[in-house]
Coordinates of C-alpha atoms in Angstrom, one line a residue:
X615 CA 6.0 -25.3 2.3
X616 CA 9.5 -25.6 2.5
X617 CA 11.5 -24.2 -0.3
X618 CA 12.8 -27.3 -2.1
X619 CA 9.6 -29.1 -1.8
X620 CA 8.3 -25.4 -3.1
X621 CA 10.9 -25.2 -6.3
X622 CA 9.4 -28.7 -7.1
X623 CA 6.1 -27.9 -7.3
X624 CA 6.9 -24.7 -9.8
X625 CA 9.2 -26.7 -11.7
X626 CA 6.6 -29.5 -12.1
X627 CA 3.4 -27.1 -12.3
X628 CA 6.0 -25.1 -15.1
X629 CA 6.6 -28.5 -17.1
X630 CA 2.8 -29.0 -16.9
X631 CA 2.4 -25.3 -18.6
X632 CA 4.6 -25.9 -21.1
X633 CA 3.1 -29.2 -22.2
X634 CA -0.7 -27.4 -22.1
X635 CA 0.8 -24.7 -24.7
X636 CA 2.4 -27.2 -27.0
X637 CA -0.4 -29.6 -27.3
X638 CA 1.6 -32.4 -26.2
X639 CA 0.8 -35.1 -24.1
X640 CA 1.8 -35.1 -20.2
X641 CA 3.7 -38.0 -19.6
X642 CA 7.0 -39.5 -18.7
X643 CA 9.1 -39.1 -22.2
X644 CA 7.8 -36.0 -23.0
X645 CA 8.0 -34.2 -19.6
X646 CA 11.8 -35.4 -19.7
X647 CA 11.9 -33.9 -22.9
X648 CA 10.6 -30.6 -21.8
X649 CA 13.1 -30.4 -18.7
X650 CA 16.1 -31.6 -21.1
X651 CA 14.9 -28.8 -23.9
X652 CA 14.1 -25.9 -21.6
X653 CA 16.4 -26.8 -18.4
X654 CA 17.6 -23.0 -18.3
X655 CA 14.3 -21.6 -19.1
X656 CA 12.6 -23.5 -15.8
X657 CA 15.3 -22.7 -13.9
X658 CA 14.7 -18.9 -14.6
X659 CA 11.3 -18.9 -14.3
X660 CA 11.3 -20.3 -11.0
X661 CA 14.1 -17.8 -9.7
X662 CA 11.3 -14.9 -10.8
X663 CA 8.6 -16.8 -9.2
X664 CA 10.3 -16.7 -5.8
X665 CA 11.4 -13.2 -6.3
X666 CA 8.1 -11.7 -7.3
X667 CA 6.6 -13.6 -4.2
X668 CA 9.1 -11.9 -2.0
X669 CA 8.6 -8.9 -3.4
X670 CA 4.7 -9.0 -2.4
X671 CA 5.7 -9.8 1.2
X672 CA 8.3 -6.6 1.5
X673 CA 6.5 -4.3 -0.5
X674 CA 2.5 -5.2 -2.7
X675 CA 1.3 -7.5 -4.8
X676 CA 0.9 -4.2 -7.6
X677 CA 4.8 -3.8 -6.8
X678 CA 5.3 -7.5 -7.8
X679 CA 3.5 -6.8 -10.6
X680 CA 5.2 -4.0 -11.7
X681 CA 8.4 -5.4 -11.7
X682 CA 7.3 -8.8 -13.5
X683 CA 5.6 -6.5 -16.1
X684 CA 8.9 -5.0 -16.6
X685 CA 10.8 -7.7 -17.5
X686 CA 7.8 -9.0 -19.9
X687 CA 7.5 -5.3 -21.5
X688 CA 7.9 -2.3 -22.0
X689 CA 6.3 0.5 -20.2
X690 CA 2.8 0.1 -19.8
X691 CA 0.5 2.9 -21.7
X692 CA -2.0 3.1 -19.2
X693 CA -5.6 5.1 -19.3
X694 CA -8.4 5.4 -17.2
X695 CA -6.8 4.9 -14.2
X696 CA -8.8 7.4 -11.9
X697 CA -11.7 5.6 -12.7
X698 CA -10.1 2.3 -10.1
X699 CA -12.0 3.2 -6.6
X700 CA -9.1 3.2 -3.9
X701 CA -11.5 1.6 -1.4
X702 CA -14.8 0.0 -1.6
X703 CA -16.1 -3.6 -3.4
X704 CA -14.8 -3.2 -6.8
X705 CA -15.2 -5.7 -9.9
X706 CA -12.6 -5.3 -12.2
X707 CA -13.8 -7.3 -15.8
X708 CA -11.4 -7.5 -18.3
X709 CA -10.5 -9.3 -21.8
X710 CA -7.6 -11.9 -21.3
X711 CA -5.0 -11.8 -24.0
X712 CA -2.9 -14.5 -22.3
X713 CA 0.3 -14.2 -20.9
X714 CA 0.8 -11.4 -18.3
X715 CA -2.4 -9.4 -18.9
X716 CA -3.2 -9.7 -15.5
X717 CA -0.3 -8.3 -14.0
X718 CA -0.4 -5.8 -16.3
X719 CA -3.9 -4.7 -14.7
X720 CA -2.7 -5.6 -10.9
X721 CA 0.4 -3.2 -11.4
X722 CA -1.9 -0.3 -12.2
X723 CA -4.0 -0.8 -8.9
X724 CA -4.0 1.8 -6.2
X725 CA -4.9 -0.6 -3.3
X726 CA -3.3 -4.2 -1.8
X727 CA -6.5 -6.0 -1.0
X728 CA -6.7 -7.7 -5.1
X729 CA -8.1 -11.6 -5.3
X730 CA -7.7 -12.7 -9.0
X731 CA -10.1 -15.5 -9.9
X732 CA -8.1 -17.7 -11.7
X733 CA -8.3 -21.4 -13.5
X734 CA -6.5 -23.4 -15.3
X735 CA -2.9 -24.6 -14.3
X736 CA -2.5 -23.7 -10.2
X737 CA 0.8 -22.5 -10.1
X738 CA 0.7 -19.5 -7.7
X739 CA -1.8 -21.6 -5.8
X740 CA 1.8 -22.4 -3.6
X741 CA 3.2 -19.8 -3.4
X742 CA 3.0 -18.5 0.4
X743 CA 2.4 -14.6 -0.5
X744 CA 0.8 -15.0 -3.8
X745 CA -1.6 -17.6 -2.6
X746 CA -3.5 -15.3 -0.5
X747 CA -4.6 -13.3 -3.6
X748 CA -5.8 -16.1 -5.4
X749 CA -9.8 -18.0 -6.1
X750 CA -8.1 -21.1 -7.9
X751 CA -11.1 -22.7 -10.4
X752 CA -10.2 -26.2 -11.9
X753 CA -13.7 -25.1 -14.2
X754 CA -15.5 -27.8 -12.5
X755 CA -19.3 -26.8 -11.9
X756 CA -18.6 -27.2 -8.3
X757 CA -15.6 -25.1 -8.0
X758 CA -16.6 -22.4 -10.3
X759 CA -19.5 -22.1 -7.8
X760 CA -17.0 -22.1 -5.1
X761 CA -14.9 -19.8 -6.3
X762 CA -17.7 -17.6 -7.1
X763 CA -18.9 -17.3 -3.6
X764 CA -16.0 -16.4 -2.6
X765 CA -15.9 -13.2 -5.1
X766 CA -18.7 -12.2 -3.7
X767 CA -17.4 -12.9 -0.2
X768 CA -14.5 -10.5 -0.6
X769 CA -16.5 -7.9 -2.2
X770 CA -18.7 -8.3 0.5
X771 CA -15.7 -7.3 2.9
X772 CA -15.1 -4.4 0.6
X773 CA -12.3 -5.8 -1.3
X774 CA -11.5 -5.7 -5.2
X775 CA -11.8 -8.5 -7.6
X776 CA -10.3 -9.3 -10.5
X777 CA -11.7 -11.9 -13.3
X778 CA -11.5 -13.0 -16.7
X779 CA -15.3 -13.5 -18.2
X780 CA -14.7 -15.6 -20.9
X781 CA -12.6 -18.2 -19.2
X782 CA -10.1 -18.7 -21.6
X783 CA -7.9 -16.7 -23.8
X784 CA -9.5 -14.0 -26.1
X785 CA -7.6 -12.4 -29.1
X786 CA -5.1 -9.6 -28.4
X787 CA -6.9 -7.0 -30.0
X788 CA -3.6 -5.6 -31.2
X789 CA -2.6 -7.9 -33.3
X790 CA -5.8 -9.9 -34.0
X791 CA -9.0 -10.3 -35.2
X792 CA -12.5 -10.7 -33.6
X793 CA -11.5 -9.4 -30.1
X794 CA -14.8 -7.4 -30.0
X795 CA -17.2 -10.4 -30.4
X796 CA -15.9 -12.3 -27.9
X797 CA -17.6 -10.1 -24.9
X798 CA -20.6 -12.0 -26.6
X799 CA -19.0 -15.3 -24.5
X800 CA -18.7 -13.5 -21.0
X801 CA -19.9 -15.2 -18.1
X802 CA -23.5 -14.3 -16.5
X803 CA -21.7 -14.2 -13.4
X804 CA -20.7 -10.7 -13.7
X805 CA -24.5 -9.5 -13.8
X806 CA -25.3 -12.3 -10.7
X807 CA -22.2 -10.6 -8.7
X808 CA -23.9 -7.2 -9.1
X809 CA -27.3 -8.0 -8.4
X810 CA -26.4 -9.8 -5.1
X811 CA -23.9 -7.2 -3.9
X812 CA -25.4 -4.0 -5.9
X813 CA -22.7 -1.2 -3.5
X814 CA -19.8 -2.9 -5.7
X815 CA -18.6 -0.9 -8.6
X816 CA -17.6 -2.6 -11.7
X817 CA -15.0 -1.4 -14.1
X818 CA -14.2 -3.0 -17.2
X819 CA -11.0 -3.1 -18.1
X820 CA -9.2 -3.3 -22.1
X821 CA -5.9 -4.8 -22.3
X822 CA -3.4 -5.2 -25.9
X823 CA 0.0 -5.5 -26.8
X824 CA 0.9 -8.5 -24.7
X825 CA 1.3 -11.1 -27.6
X826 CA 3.9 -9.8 -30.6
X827 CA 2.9 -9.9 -33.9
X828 CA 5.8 -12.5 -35.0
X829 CA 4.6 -15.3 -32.0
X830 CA 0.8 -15.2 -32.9
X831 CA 2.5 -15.9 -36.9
X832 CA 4.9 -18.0 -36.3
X833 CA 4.6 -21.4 -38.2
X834 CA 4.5 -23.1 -35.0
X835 CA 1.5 -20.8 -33.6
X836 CA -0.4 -21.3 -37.1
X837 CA -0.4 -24.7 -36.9
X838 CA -3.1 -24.9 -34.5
X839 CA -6.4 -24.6 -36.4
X840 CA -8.4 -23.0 -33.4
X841 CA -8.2 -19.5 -32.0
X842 CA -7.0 -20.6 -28.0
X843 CA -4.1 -23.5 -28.8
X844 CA -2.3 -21.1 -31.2
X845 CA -2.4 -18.2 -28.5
X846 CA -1.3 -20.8 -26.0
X847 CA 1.8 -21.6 -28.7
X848 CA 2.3 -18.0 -29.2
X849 CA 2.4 -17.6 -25.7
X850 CA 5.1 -19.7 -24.9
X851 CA 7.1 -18.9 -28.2
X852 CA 7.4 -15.2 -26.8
X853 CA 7.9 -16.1 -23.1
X854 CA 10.8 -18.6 -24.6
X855 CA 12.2 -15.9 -26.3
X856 CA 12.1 -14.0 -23.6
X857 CA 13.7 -15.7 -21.0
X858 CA 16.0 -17.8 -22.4
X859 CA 19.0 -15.2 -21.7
X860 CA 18.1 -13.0 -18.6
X861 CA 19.2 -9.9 -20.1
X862 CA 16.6 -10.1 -23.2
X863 CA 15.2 -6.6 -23.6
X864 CA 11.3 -6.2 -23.4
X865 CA 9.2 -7.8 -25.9
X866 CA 5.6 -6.4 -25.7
X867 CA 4.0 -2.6 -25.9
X868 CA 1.0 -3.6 -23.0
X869 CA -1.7 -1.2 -22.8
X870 CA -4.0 -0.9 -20.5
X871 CA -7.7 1.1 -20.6
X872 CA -9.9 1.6 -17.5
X873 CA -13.6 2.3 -18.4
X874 CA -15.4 4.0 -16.2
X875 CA -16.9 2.8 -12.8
X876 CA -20.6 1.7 -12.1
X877 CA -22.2 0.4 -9.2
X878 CA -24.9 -2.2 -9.3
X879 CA -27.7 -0.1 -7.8
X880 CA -27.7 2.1 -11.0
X881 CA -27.3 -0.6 -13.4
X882 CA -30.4 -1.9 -12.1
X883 CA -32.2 1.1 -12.2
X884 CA -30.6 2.3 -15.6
X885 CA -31.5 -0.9 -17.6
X886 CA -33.0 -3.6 -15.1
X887 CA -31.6 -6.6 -13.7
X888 CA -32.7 -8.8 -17.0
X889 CA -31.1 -6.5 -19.5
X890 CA -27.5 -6.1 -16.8
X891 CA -25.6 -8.1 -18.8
X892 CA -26.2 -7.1 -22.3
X893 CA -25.7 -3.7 -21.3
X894 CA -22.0 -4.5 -19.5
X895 CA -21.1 -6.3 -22.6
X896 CA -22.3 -2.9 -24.5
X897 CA -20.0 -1.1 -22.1
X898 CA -17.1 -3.4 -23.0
X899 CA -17.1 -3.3 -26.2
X900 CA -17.9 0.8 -26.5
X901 CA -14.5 0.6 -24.0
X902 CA -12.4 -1.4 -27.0
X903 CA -13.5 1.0 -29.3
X904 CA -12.1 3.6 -26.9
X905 CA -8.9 1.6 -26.2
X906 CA -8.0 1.3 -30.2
X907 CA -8.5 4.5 -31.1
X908 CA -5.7 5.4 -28.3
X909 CA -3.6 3.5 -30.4

């Protein structure tokens, strides 16, 4: 893809973002709107976008990560991290506060061979380094099974996984409430990915302190009546604020907790295949204890 045809696709696939955060509809007046409002913001995101891909191509996609987490951040408290095999099919499973949770986790990683199962909005699907990390879902029944097949096909070539079992944003368990019941909503899949490929070694992972106190109460944010559309307005309040000068110190205090590793043969010999995912959503939550007593 060439790179105007490239910058095009970001900037729309950005507009297209922006509109999904605010709750507005996507058409002509207000994607005008959105380009007229936040022209400097765009232009900035895309500049990192094209960075943090060449920085994948020269150095890793954790090295990208790292340096997109720094500008989103300060320094990531990180635990656990021994517990991330450096070779071998790896699951990680972690909560998904929204924003750049996921790059926060990716930075920490001690290997380059990372697929992210992502859905939503594609807009790393393009971009030529990037892409090749990247199960795109649109969270149709046909491409989540698609998707899912190839998880297991890259942990079947001994590669490391990363996904987000709910689907959809969960609270940041930092600044907000009922974080811990939400492992209730994870996917089966994880439990059906360990039974089918029973060498690969999960690790949960706990992540907080992407979303700032002041963005998830804003009076924009608390507008929203549900849980997800006021994280997806808080989300784009702080990356606003943010990035609307480039020299904006860090924002949010990430931390990141590893749990520790199991494989699928001794889950299923520990509690059975039936009881698997009840117990990984026991290990989850046992690990956000963990996590918020670190605080």
């Amino acid at each position: 893809m060439q790179d105007e045809t490239l910058k095009e696709y970001l900037y729309n696939t950005s507009v297209d973002g922006i509109l999904f955060s605010l709750n507005l509809p996507n058409v002509g007046i207000t994607r005008r709107l959105i380009g007229g409002l936040f022209g400097n913001l765009l232009s900035y995101i895309l500049d990192v976008a094209v960075e943090y891909d060449g920085i994948i191509a020269d150095q890793s996609l954790p090295a990208a990560c790292a340096w997109i987490s720094s500008k989103c951040g300060h320094p990531i408290q990180v635990h656990g991290a021994e517990h991330i095999p450096a070779e071998g099919p790896v699951l990680l499973v972690a909560n998904h506060p929204g924003y750049f949770e996921g790059m926060a986790i990716t930075a920490q990683l001690p290997r380059n061979d990372l697929k992210v199962l992502v859905g939503g909005i594609p807009y790393f699907s393009k971009l030529p380094n990037m892409k090749n990390h990247i199960m795109y879902t649109n969270r149709s029944t046909e491409q989540n099974i698609q998707a899912l097949r190839m998880a297991i096909q890259h942990l079947r070539a001994g590669g490391i996984v990363l996904i987000f079992p709910t689907g959809h944003a969960d609270p940041d368990p930092d600044c907000m409430q009922g974080a811990h019941r939400r492992f209730e909503d994870w996917s089966d899949s994880i439990a059906l990915i360990m039974r089918r490929e029973p060498e690969t070694r999960l690790v949960p992972v706990i992540v907080s302190g992407i979303l700032e106190p002041q963005f998830v109460n804003h009076p924009l944010a608390r507008r929203q009546k549900e849980m997800v559309p006021r994280q997806r307005v808080a989300g784009f309040l702080q990356i606003y604020s943010q990035f609307k000068t480039a020299d904006r110190p860090p924002m949010s205090h990430p931390r990141v907790t590893f749990g520790a590793a199991v494989d699928g043969q001794t889950l299923i010999q520990q509690v059975g295949k039936n009881a698997m995912m009840s117990h990984i959503i026991n290990m989850a939550q046992n690990l956000l204890a963990d996590h918020m007593a670190l605080r």
